[in-house]
XYZ file of C-alpha atoms in Angstrom:
699
model
C -191.968 244.129 -70.207
C -191.676 240.197 -70.258
C -194.947 239.720 -71.747
C -194.392 241.618 -74.395
C -190.895 239.895 -75.038
C -192.362 236.517 -75.234
C -195.089 238.165 -77.569
C -192.190 239.206 -80.152
C -190.922 235.312 -79.513
C -194.342 233.738 -80.694
C -194.586 236.287 -83.549
C -191.080 235.225 -85.267
C -191.551 231.476 -85.018
C -193.521 229.174 -86.671
C -193.902 226.345 -84.765
C -193.368 225.367 -81.187
C -190.672 223.084 -81.900
C -188.664 226.313 -83.759
C -189.370 228.155 -80.302
C -188.043 225.260 -78.141
C -185.113 225.388 -79.800
C -184.493 228.886 -79.656
C -185.106 228.851 -75.553
C -182.547 226.129 -75.082
C -179.960 227.702 -77.167
C -180.779 231.247 -74.698
C -180.747 229.222 -71.865
C -177.438 227.418 -72.933
C -176.214 230.945 -72.968
C -177.594 232.375 -70.392
C -175.562 229.277 -68.224
C -172.189 230.180 -70.194
C -172.290 233.857 -69.516
C -173.055 233.110 -65.689
C -170.194 230.622 -65.636
C -167.800 232.999 -67.212
C -168.816 235.254 -64.849
C -168.481 233.218 -61.922
C -165.440 231.874 -63.049
C -163.486 235.444 -63.490
C -165.036 235.934 -59.801
C -163.353 233.422 -58.896
C -160.029 233.922 -60.544
C -160.154 237.798 -59.146
C -160.182 236.283 -55.141
C -157.031 233.609 -53.933
C -157.609 232.530 -50.531
C -153.868 230.615 -49.517
C -154.114 228.171 -47.624
C -156.951 227.275 -50.121
C -160.126 226.807 -47.712
C -161.974 223.583 -47.371
C -164.966 224.349 -49.269
C -165.940 227.834 -50.901
C -169.244 228.390 -53.228
C -169.469 231.103 -55.093
C -172.644 232.404 -56.172
C -171.328 234.256 -59.584
C -172.411 237.683 -58.130
C -171.008 240.565 -56.691
C -171.612 242.244 -53.351
C -172.119 245.779 -52.156
C -169.071 245.398 -50.283
C -165.404 246.294 -50.854
C -161.829 247.583 -49.499
C -163.634 251.151 -48.982
C -166.949 249.806 -47.391
C -167.202 250.773 -43.181
C -167.571 247.109 -41.584
C -170.046 248.071 -38.937
C -169.267 244.769 -36.492
C -171.068 243.152 -34.007
C -170.747 239.819 -31.963
C -173.803 238.049 -30.876
C -171.835 236.084 -28.139
C -170.029 239.289 -26.900
C -166.791 237.783 -28.402
C -163.959 240.407 -28.707
C -162.297 240.821 -32.384
C -159.619 238.853 -32.677
C -156.069 239.970 -33.233
C -155.938 242.199 -36.967
C -152.713 241.942 -38.835
C -152.929 245.085 -40.348
C -155.414 247.935 -40.937
C -156.598 247.019 -44.289
C -160.243 247.567 -43.991
C -162.316 250.242 -41.692
C -163.960 248.588 -38.367
C -166.808 250.714 -36.468
C -168.269 248.855 -33.398
C -172.023 248.526 -33.843
C -174.933 246.927 -32.356
C -177.614 244.215 -32.875
C -179.747 245.793 -35.177
C -177.153 247.984 -36.591
C -173.919 245.745 -38.415
C -173.015 244.728 -41.394
C -170.190 242.153 -39.927
C -171.622 239.975 -37.274
C -169.284 237.257 -35.582
C -169.692 234.968 -33.160
C -168.045 231.669 -31.608
C -170.044 228.550 -31.016
C -168.317 225.235 -29.808
C -170.805 223.104 -31.232
C -170.782 223.911 -34.991
C -169.377 220.815 -37.014
C -166.044 222.000 -37.802
C -162.913 220.381 -36.013
C -160.791 223.258 -33.647
C -159.543 225.963 -35.423
C -162.662 226.002 -37.818
C -165.160 228.338 -39.054
C -167.816 229.521 -41.647
C -167.450 232.789 -43.316
C -170.545 233.764 -45.563
C -170.346 237.323 -47.510
C -174.083 238.299 -49.014
C -175.136 240.813 -50.982
C -175.017 243.717 -47.740
C -173.352 242.067 -45.336
C -170.921 239.239 -43.913
C -171.810 236.560 -40.919
C -168.886 234.559 -39.190
C -169.391 231.520 -37.140
C -165.988 230.072 -35.494
C -165.564 227.365 -33.631
C -163.347 228.701 -31.386
C -160.970 232.006 -30.489
C -158.167 230.368 -32.982
C -161.025 229.657 -35.744
C -162.210 233.090 -34.817
C -158.636 234.393 -35.644
C -158.678 232.729 -38.811
C -161.541 233.468 -40.394
C -160.780 237.026 -40.058
C -157.400 236.237 -42.106
C -159.396 235.073 -44.581
C -161.732 238.098 -45.154
C -158.369 240.095 -44.982
C -157.243 238.470 -48.074
C -160.328 238.880 -50.081
C -160.444 242.667 -49.055
C -156.925 242.759 -49.884
C -158.113 241.517 -53.178
C -160.778 243.751 -53.300
C -158.343 246.924 -53.200
C -155.865 245.448 -55.252
C -158.112 245.137 -58.406
C -160.498 247.791 -57.619
C -163.933 245.290 -57.379
C -166.333 244.419 -54.837
C -166.569 241.477 -52.517
C -168.033 238.295 -54.143
C -171.362 237.101 -52.646
C -169.461 233.396 -50.998
C -169.741 230.963 -49.023
C -167.084 229.401 -46.854
C -166.279 226.420 -44.650
C -162.874 226.244 -43.437
C -160.570 224.187 -41.002
C -157.318 222.272 -40.574
C -156.110 218.980 -41.869
C -153.359 218.751 -39.379
C -153.622 220.334 -35.863
C -149.947 221.402 -35.570
C -148.293 223.086 -38.585
C -144.583 224.459 -36.944
C -142.262 226.169 -39.024
C -138.244 225.563 -37.657
C -136.383 228.662 -36.729
C -132.730 228.174 -36.752
C -131.006 230.891 -35.304
C -127.184 228.593 -34.931
C -125.162 230.903 -36.913
C -127.070 234.324 -37.645
C -129.960 235.945 -35.802
C -132.228 238.441 -38.211
C -133.240 241.883 -36.713
C -135.692 241.965 -34.048
C -138.455 243.722 -35.862
C -138.093 241.303 -38.586
C -139.265 238.122 -36.393
C -142.379 240.416 -35.491
C -143.380 240.739 -38.956
C -142.439 237.034 -39.924
C -144.747 235.838 -37.067
C -147.792 237.916 -38.794
C -146.762 236.643 -42.133
C -147.260 232.980 -40.563
C -150.247 233.549 -38.618
C -151.653 235.106 -42.067
C -151.200 231.273 -43.433
C -152.556 229.947 -40.568
C -149.321 228.119 -39.517
C -149.491 227.626 -35.736
C -146.600 226.730 -34.395
C -142.505 227.533 -34.199
C -139.701 225.915 -32.756
C -136.735 227.719 -32.747
C -133.409 225.844 -32.645
C -131.545 228.658 -30.231
C -128.068 227.159 -29.921
C -126.439 229.870 -28.615
C -128.504 233.050 -29.689
C -130.227 232.789 -26.198
C -128.728 234.873 -23.598
C -128.645 231.679 -21.065
C -128.583 233.501 -17.558
C -127.931 230.163 -15.857
C -124.844 229.458 -17.979
C -124.026 232.814 -19.413
C -120.829 231.380 -20.832
C -122.547 229.576 -23.420
C -124.495 232.456 -24.707
C -123.275 234.364 -27.616
C -122.294 237.925 -27.296
C -124.660 239.260 -29.433
C -127.683 236.447 -28.258
C -130.666 238.179 -27.631
C -131.869 238.509 -23.790
C -134.475 235.642 -22.246
C -136.922 238.567 -21.551
C -136.722 239.602 -25.403
C -137.760 236.134 -26.755
C -140.431 235.958 -24.133
C -141.660 239.290 -25.818
C -141.638 237.343 -29.164
C -143.383 234.383 -27.766
C -145.981 236.439 -26.301
C -146.583 238.412 -29.436
C -146.770 234.713 -30.866
C -149.346 233.581 -28.686
C -151.970 236.476 -29.410
C -151.764 235.444 -32.724
C -152.178 231.460 -32.228
C -148.727 230.524 -32.621
C -147.080 228.633 -29.954
C -143.167 228.823 -29.958
C -141.387 226.437 -28.484
C -137.461 225.619 -27.608
C -134.946 223.591 -29.622
C -131.901 222.879 -27.392
C -128.850 220.110 -28.738
C -128.333 217.811 -26.611
C -126.367 214.965 -26.989
C -124.703 215.429 -30.192
C -124.881 218.783 -32.090
C -123.231 220.461 -28.855
C -120.533 222.102 -30.295
C -121.812 225.598 -29.308
C -121.520 224.370 -25.602
C -118.485 221.986 -25.748
C -116.290 224.691 -27.510
C -115.597 226.586 -24.283
C -112.774 225.281 -22.194
C -115.410 225.382 -18.988
C -116.868 222.696 -20.504
C -114.544 220.788 -22.235
C -114.423 217.900 -19.630
C -117.902 217.076 -20.432
C -116.903 215.902 -23.995
C -117.924 212.332 -25.502
C -114.445 212.253 -26.623
C -111.486 214.907 -25.506
C -110.493 216.572 -28.788
C -113.962 216.617 -30.225
C -116.563 219.404 -29.311
C -119.445 217.404 -31.325
C -120.915 215.089 -28.309
C -121.642 214.745 -24.364
C -120.433 211.937 -22.251
C -124.272 210.723 -21.466
C -122.760 209.087 -18.021
C -121.382 212.270 -17.000
C -123.788 213.536 -14.365
C -122.967 217.219 -14.830
C -123.960 216.745 -18.784
C -127.311 217.095 -17.011
C -126.540 219.734 -14.916
C -125.738 221.965 -17.932
C -128.131 220.708 -20.037
C -131.001 220.990 -17.525
C -130.213 224.649 -16.993
C -129.989 225.439 -20.666
C -133.674 224.234 -21.204
C -135.124 225.978 -18.060
C -133.568 229.032 -19.641
C -135.531 228.170 -22.747
C -138.672 227.198 -21.451
C -138.287 230.539 -19.754
C -137.815 232.224 -22.964
C -141.335 230.256 -24.748
C -143.868 230.394 -22.047
C -146.710 229.163 -24.396
C -144.684 225.941 -25.902
C -146.119 223.182 -25.538
C -142.797 221.368 -26.449
C -139.101 220.443 -25.562
C -137.341 219.640 -28.622
C -133.870 217.690 -27.389
C -132.581 216.686 -30.970
C -130.571 213.434 -30.345
C -129.449 213.205 -33.821
C -126.460 212.155 -35.686
C -124.492 211.225 -32.554
C -123.008 207.958 -31.792
C -121.086 208.268 -28.082
C -118.071 206.096 -27.181
C -118.976 202.942 -25.337
C -117.888 202.752 -22.079
C -119.154 201.528 -18.465
C -119.920 198.206 -19.822
C -122.569 200.225 -21.859
C -122.335 200.447 -25.590
C -124.167 201.635 -28.962
C -127.617 202.903 -28.710
C -127.865 202.142 -25.039
C -125.812 205.340 -24.131
C -128.234 206.869 -26.541
C -131.351 205.722 -24.474
C -129.955 206.938 -21.105
C -129.480 210.577 -22.069
C -133.203 209.918 -23.770
C -134.794 208.882 -20.669
C -133.272 211.611 -18.429
C -133.911 214.646 -20.441
C -137.330 213.507 -21.258
C -138.142 212.870 -17.482
C -136.980 216.739 -16.853
C -139.374 217.532 -20.013
C -142.348 215.772 -18.132
C -141.565 217.756 -14.578
C -141.421 220.947 -16.488
C -145.019 220.164 -18.246
C -143.148 220.084 -21.813
C -143.897 217.041 -24.494
C -139.994 216.046 -25.411
C -139.464 215.686 -29.051
C -136.352 214.012 -30.588
C -135.227 213.380 -34.251
C -135.902 209.280 -34.357
C -132.360 208.819 -36.725
C -130.538 206.859 -33.915
C -133.111 204.215 -33.289
C -133.624 203.266 -36.828
C -129.866 203.283 -37.711
C -129.777 200.885 -34.538
C -132.833 198.831 -36.225
C -130.918 198.692 -39.548
C -133.645 200.355 -41.308
C -131.928 204.031 -41.498
C -131.606 203.805 -45.331
C -134.472 202.190 -46.248
C -136.447 204.712 -45.044
C -134.366 207.216 -47.953
C -134.739 204.679 -50.789
C -137.388 205.302 -52.982
C -136.614 202.100 -55.664
C -137.808 199.463 -52.649
C -141.542 198.200 -53.333
C -143.395 197.918 -50.059
C -143.292 194.113 -49.944
C -139.392 194.701 -49.866
C -140.138 197.106 -47.359
C -141.985 194.730 -45.291
C -140.012 191.752 -45.817
C -136.914 194.074 -44.261
C -138.671 195.009 -41.540
C -139.782 191.061 -40.463
C -135.767 190.633 -40.987
C -135.063 193.559 -38.924
C -138.107 192.992 -35.990
C -135.383 191.796 -32.914
C -133.413 194.988 -33.516
C -136.323 197.055 -34.000
C -137.882 195.812 -30.677
C -135.014 195.027 -28.729
C -135.234 198.614 -26.770
C -138.832 199.098 -27.247
C -140.087 198.694 -23.319
C -136.962 201.211 -22.328
C -138.405 204.113 -24.761
C -140.004 207.111 -22.951
C -143.548 206.976 -23.136
C -144.032 210.833 -23.380
C -141.659 211.211 -26.185
C -142.694 212.257 -29.492
C -140.559 210.389 -32.358
C -139.817 212.733 -34.951
C -139.557 210.951 -38.465
C -137.637 213.241 -40.582
C -136.859 212.956 -44.307
C -136.281 215.932 -46.631
C -135.694 214.148 -49.909
C -138.068 211.222 -50.214
C -141.043 211.054 -48.054
C -143.033 209.309 -50.352
C -140.188 206.072 -49.866
C -142.261 203.113 -48.750
C -139.994 202.741 -45.922
C -140.184 206.098 -44.489
C -144.434 205.596 -44.608
C -143.685 201.982 -43.387
C -141.877 203.785 -40.340
C -144.574 205.730 -39.620
C -146.774 202.877 -39.758
C -144.770 200.976 -37.594
C -144.979 203.796 -34.975
C -148.314 204.119 -34.803
C -148.775 200.309 -34.528
C -146.516 200.231 -31.427
C -148.380 203.097 -29.607
C -145.725 205.170 -30.163
C -146.308 209.109 -30.869
C -144.881 210.437 -34.565
C -144.735 213.813 -35.991
C -142.904 214.346 -39.100
C -140.522 216.716 -40.397
C -139.866 218.459 -43.961
C -137.480 220.967 -45.537
C -137.975 224.202 -47.113
C -133.920 224.215 -46.772
C -131.136 221.935 -46.084
C -127.645 222.141 -47.177
C -128.240 224.327 -50.275
C -125.846 227.038 -50.874
C -127.399 230.628 -51.567
C -130.978 229.219 -52.364
C -133.378 226.726 -51.887
C -133.331 224.424 -54.653
C -135.257 221.800 -56.131
C -137.863 224.669 -56.877
C -137.988 225.514 -53.283
C -138.237 221.310 -52.434
C -142.066 222.300 -52.610
C -142.879 218.674 -54.305
C -141.183 216.664 -50.798
C -143.043 219.483 -48.626
C -146.361 218.584 -50.157
C -145.892 214.627 -50.693
C -145.094 214.635 -46.867
C -148.077 217.068 -45.752
C -150.616 214.865 -47.578
C -149.197 211.625 -46.276
C -149.130 213.199 -42.869
C -153.041 214.258 -43.416
C -153.373 210.225 -44.485
C -151.961 208.748 -41.737
C -152.965 210.958 -39.236
C -150.145 212.218 -37.693
C -149.835 214.601 -34.721
C -148.547 217.000 -36.390
C -145.735 218.567 -39.427
C -142.220 220.507 -39.079
C -140.887 222.594 -41.826
C -137.150 222.446 -41.240
C -135.333 225.714 -42.180
C -131.525 224.668 -41.562
C -129.212 227.451 -41.375
C -126.069 225.381 -42.162
C -125.218 227.525 -45.220
C -127.787 230.196 -44.461
C -129.594 231.504 -47.741
C -131.877 234.573 -46.919
C -134.632 233.873 -45.027
C -136.667 235.775 -47.337
C -136.050 232.971 -50.080
C -137.523 230.434 -48.057
C -141.132 232.016 -48.134
C -142.464 230.209 -51.118
C -141.743 226.909 -49.229
C -143.033 228.189 -46.353
C -146.417 229.304 -47.897
C -146.512 225.764 -49.838
C -146.249 224.327 -46.287
C -149.234 226.137 -45.029
C -151.314 225.367 -47.530
C -150.936 221.618 -47.813
C -150.894 221.241 -44.382
C -153.966 223.043 -43.679
C -156.339 222.361 -46.856
C -154.602 218.763 -47.110
C -156.000 218.388 -50.881
C -154.322 217.745 -54.093
C -153.540 221.275 -55.267
C -150.931 220.673 -58.551
C -147.603 222.586 -57.856
C -148.877 224.927 -60.922
C -151.760 226.134 -59.339
C -150.009 226.501 -55.886
C -147.396 229.068 -57.740
C -149.691 231.144 -59.533
C -152.014 231.517 -55.937
C -148.300 232.202 -54.169
C -147.637 235.045 -56.631
C -150.701 236.531 -56.540
C -151.139 236.460 -52.419
C -147.581 237.117 -52.141
C -146.696 239.616 -54.596
C -149.471 240.905 -56.646
C -152.693 239.505 -58.512
C -151.178 241.318 -61.798
C -147.954 238.946 -62.044
C -149.921 235.360 -61.708
C -148.315 233.576 -64.069
C -145.155 236.028 -64.707
C -143.012 235.147 -61.674
C -140.821 232.004 -63.099
C -137.809 233.898 -61.946
C -137.457 231.889 -59.046
C -138.065 228.503 -60.980
C -135.456 229.455 -63.623
C -132.691 230.409 -60.733
C -132.467 227.007 -59.513
C -130.225 225.361 -62.060
C -127.642 228.794 -62.164
C -127.594 229.164 -58.453
C -127.041 225.215 -58.004
C -124.059 224.964 -60.527
C -122.789 228.254 -59.308
C -121.755 227.022 -56.061
C -118.867 225.077 -57.323
C -118.114 227.013 -60.560
C -114.917 227.794 -59.236
C -114.214 224.610 -57.203
C -112.238 221.931 -58.625
C -113.702 218.177 -59.140
C -114.366 216.023 -55.951
C -113.566 219.073 -53.910
C -116.595 221.386 -51.906
C -117.382 224.919 -51.472
C -117.595 224.287 -47.840
C -114.370 222.640 -47.084
C -112.308 225.795 -48.772
C -112.011 227.685 -45.278
C -110.908 224.690 -43.796
C -108.055 223.901 -45.788
C -104.598 226.231 -45.493
C -103.788 225.397 -49.020
C -107.524 226.124 -50.542
C -106.269 228.095 -53.374
C -104.169 224.966 -54.612
C -106.137 222.116 -53.163
C -109.724 223.324 -54.346
C -109.578 226.329 -56.533
C -109.642 225.974 -60.205
C -106.547 226.300 -62.168
C -106.180 229.648 -64.224
C -104.947 229.917 -67.988
C -101.419 229.559 -68.408
C -99.519 232.718 -70.148
C -97.507 229.843 -71.893
C -99.871 227.441 -72.813
C -102.593 228.930 -74.095
C -105.972 227.273 -75.267
C -105.457 224.365 -72.501
C -107.524 225.853 -70.262
C -110.152 226.119 -72.766
C -109.794 222.927 -73.211
C -109.957 221.610 -69.687
C -113.145 223.730 -69.066
C -115.117 223.585 -71.683
C -118.374 221.809 -70.108
C -118.155 224.686 -67.530
C -117.679 227.351 -69.944
C -120.716 225.759 -71.967
C -122.798 226.030 -68.539
C -121.545 229.656 -67.743
C -122.913 231.108 -71.303
C -126.001 229.528 -70.856
C -126.700 230.922 -67.546
C -125.238 234.755 -68.035
C -127.594 235.158 -70.855
C -130.563 233.327 -68.455
C -129.464 235.907 -65.560
C -129.571 238.639 -67.862
C -133.078 237.662 -68.496
C -134.043 237.089 -64.928
C -132.740 240.609 -64.009
C -134.718 242.302 -66.620
C -137.867 240.109 -65.625
C -137.297 241.407 -61.933
C -136.826 244.818 -62.965
C -140.010 244.811 -64.661
C -141.703 243.081 -61.786
C -140.929 245.946 -59.463
C -143.400 248.116 -61.079
C -146.448 245.307 -61.251
C -145.885 243.829 -57.486
C -147.786 245.531 -54.304
C -146.174 243.293 -51.675
C -143.218 241.909 -50.819
C -140.636 244.312 -52.576
C -138.197 243.442 -50.200
C -138.076 239.814 -51.417
C -137.724 240.680 -54.961
C -134.566 242.614 -53.775
C -133.186 239.847 -52.357
C -133.791 237.549 -55.161
C -132.182 240.322 -57.110
C -128.875 240.012 -55.128
C -128.898 236.572 -55.671
C -129.175 236.597 -59.577
C -126.359 239.508 -59.419
C -123.929 237.739 -57.597
C -124.186 234.554 -59.540
C -124.410 236.385 -62.812
C -121.045 238.255 -61.897
C -119.282 234.917 -61.322
C -120.380 233.250 -64.072
C -119.277 236.363 -65.996
C -115.872 236.405 -64.437
C -115.611 232.550 -65.422
C -115.972 233.682 -68.963
C -113.664 236.670 -68.889
C -111.243 233.672 -68.079
C -111.966 232.176 -71.181
C -111.355 235.418 -73.442
C -108.263 235.475 -71.438
C -106.995 232.324 -73.044
C -108.635 232.795 -75.903
C -106.210 236.638 -76.149
C -109.384 238.445 -76.522
C -108.493 240.114 -73.241
C -105.764 241.525 -71.103
C -104.270 240.455 -67.703
C -105.248 243.683 -66.458
C -108.473 243.440 -67.759
C -108.863 239.925 -65.190
C -107.272 241.800 -61.752
C -110.086 244.458 -62.516
C -112.562 241.768 -61.224
C -111.559 241.941 -57.777
C -112.649 245.655 -57.585
C -116.102 244.692 -59.295
C -116.585 242.045 -57.346
C -115.705 244.299 -54.199
C -119.162 246.338 -55.502
C -121.372 243.185 -56.247
C -120.333 242.232 -52.522
C -121.110 245.981 -50.686
C -124.162 246.064 -52.547
C -125.446 242.140 -51.959
C -124.326 242.920 -47.993
C -125.945 246.151 -47.793
C -129.677 244.738 -49.014
C -129.054 241.608 -46.697
C -128.522 243.584 -43.636
C -131.476 245.636 -43.892
C -132.953 242.607 -42.241
C -130.124 239.971 -41.086
C -127.439 240.936 -38.706
C -124.890 239.902 -41.275
C -121.513 239.642 -38.730
C -120.632 237.647 -35.451
C -119.379 239.535 -32.766
C -115.721 240.295 -32.909
C -115.304 238.475 -29.471
C -117.585 235.211 -30.889
C -115.993 231.921 -30.392
C -116.329 229.575 -34.105
C -116.168 225.482 -33.036
C -114.719 222.806 -34.872
C -117.292 223.032 -37.556
C -117.752 218.862 -37.772
C -120.277 219.202 -40.401
C -118.781 221.973 -42.459
C -121.338 224.580 -42.369
C -120.163 227.463 -44.557
C -121.770 230.085 -42.178
C -119.766 229.006 -39.230
C -116.716 229.498 -40.815
C -116.068 233.437 -40.576
C -117.029 236.100 -37.872
C -118.062 238.298 -41.305
C -120.002 237.309 -44.911
C -116.539 235.757 -46.099
C -118.253 232.383 -45.840
C -120.446 233.646 -48.485
C -117.986 234.288 -51.182
C -115.422 232.289 -50.117
C -115.147 230.390 -53.416
C -114.521 234.056 -55.240
C -112.220 235.150 -52.478
C -109.960 232.709 -53.072
C -110.071 232.902 -56.778
C -109.231 236.572 -56.675
C -106.232 235.881 -54.373
C -105.255 233.231 -56.439
C -105.244 235.559 -59.736
C -103.085 237.924 -57.773
C -100.574 235.754 -57.088
C -100.374 234.160 -60.522
C -100.724 237.137 -62.741
C -99.447 240.541 -60.698
C -96.023 240.108 -62.162
C -97.144 239.935 -65.616
């Protein structure tokens, strides 16, 4: 047949030159067709985190989601924990298998690494260790999910994969609420699927302390339950470690009458007196219970940030912080834990704290500041505990030369350092700045470059958005700490959409980014200038001091004049939110996974749109386009919006605190700490409707 083909070619060409031209064109066409086919295969299969090295052959295997995978291990290794039953596994033998795997600690990849090769008829896996085997099956599971979703065969492919950072940890902050128990187990599986290998839980009073039961919240989860979660996580290569705040951030302890005598300042529940021996009796008991609850943890995070205690007994300033830090670090050492503490108080003492955040300073300027501050920076250097990890936290400017200099300085002085970025700080309702993923990426890549011991993604519960809204930031963190490559943010978002929702909505989930500005402006829509939403609950006369003025019946048009800028934004945001809600409705028919996350985003959009529409109703009142009666009806509409919002949120989270829970002094104005029910989430709206009733009810 081939001979006949070439005979035809020779007959139809008058010269060798013409023939060679034709063959060249044909070869280029074949290369183009092959390239297109290979690109199509690559686009169909998305791994997140992105793997270190992947070679697509351009061919498809004979294997797919419906295939039976007959497995055998040459090293008699057990199957790793499987995160779901997405493919059929049948035990085979040496001569009877199409899925072969083994552990070989001599292969040329770091810990947790693996090779995964898919041929025409089979799969071969070689892992460095048990963790690598677990992660190789995770990657295979993602490929098979894409096979199922798109009804296509697996690609013929070679993968070499390993982490860029050894410790990749998520912060779970339960200070102001807990999720329902089953949610945490599902969350562990999801974190494991993106190769997260650590969790630091900030317990505060949500651990059922047995040695100091007064401190445990009435609805806290018992030590035995947290221990079962820790065991479950450990089986999935995630080690849970506790964070128990110590010197400051101690309101959850010092709010109780029983422990008021340990306060640094008698009328303030924020900080302990570090020279009172009973301080350590209490703290060490809490540490012991937390360690019991997290038996596989490597660390004991002791906090230590944002606290300056009163000078006493001839000691002052950072000396007192150091006394506390040395005592708690010694406790950690005796209990086989590595202590971690936030590094801000040390840098404040050294006079360089603001330098770590200032993005305008050049490297040369930062170096000169460091020289000027050298005496202060090294003043207590010899007194620092040597077993401690300095957690270099920077949530908004990780690329600042001062932040990078601090990391270098720690390493130059043989101090262990780990970074901390953020997927949620003090944002209201949902993470903003597009999930902070640009900063997450930056700190991850600089951590890899500077060979830090690890990186933590903090997720602060101060204003308590729904945990599902953190997921994109978490996936970004998982990607950049594992892969360590400069994947563009748009590429990451497309991969996230594919992996999290469906291959069919890669470029169709911009609603997350589109929510950013409407949510940001919503927080203070009904709040007066120079006031803040998170202080409304703390002011007895907030209706007058914090909530915007309403249209006057006697002075029509004045309100329009005063609020022209907000009106303009409200109209724009309301229109865009309408489009976002329509987009979300359309996506519900296309997505395959994580429908609940979409429901949560929908509630965010509905709540904010309601508020903007309510604001525009006030505009219509001032224009005499609606009656006062219509404005008074807003309260009932809000009741329905809130009911739906709480119904969706309560599917996974405990939205109300126990009736006997004691709220603390709330020194840092945490909105989620300002009511036992969810009033804190809607506080500006509630106060607005209160003001509307007081103002217009008589009319």
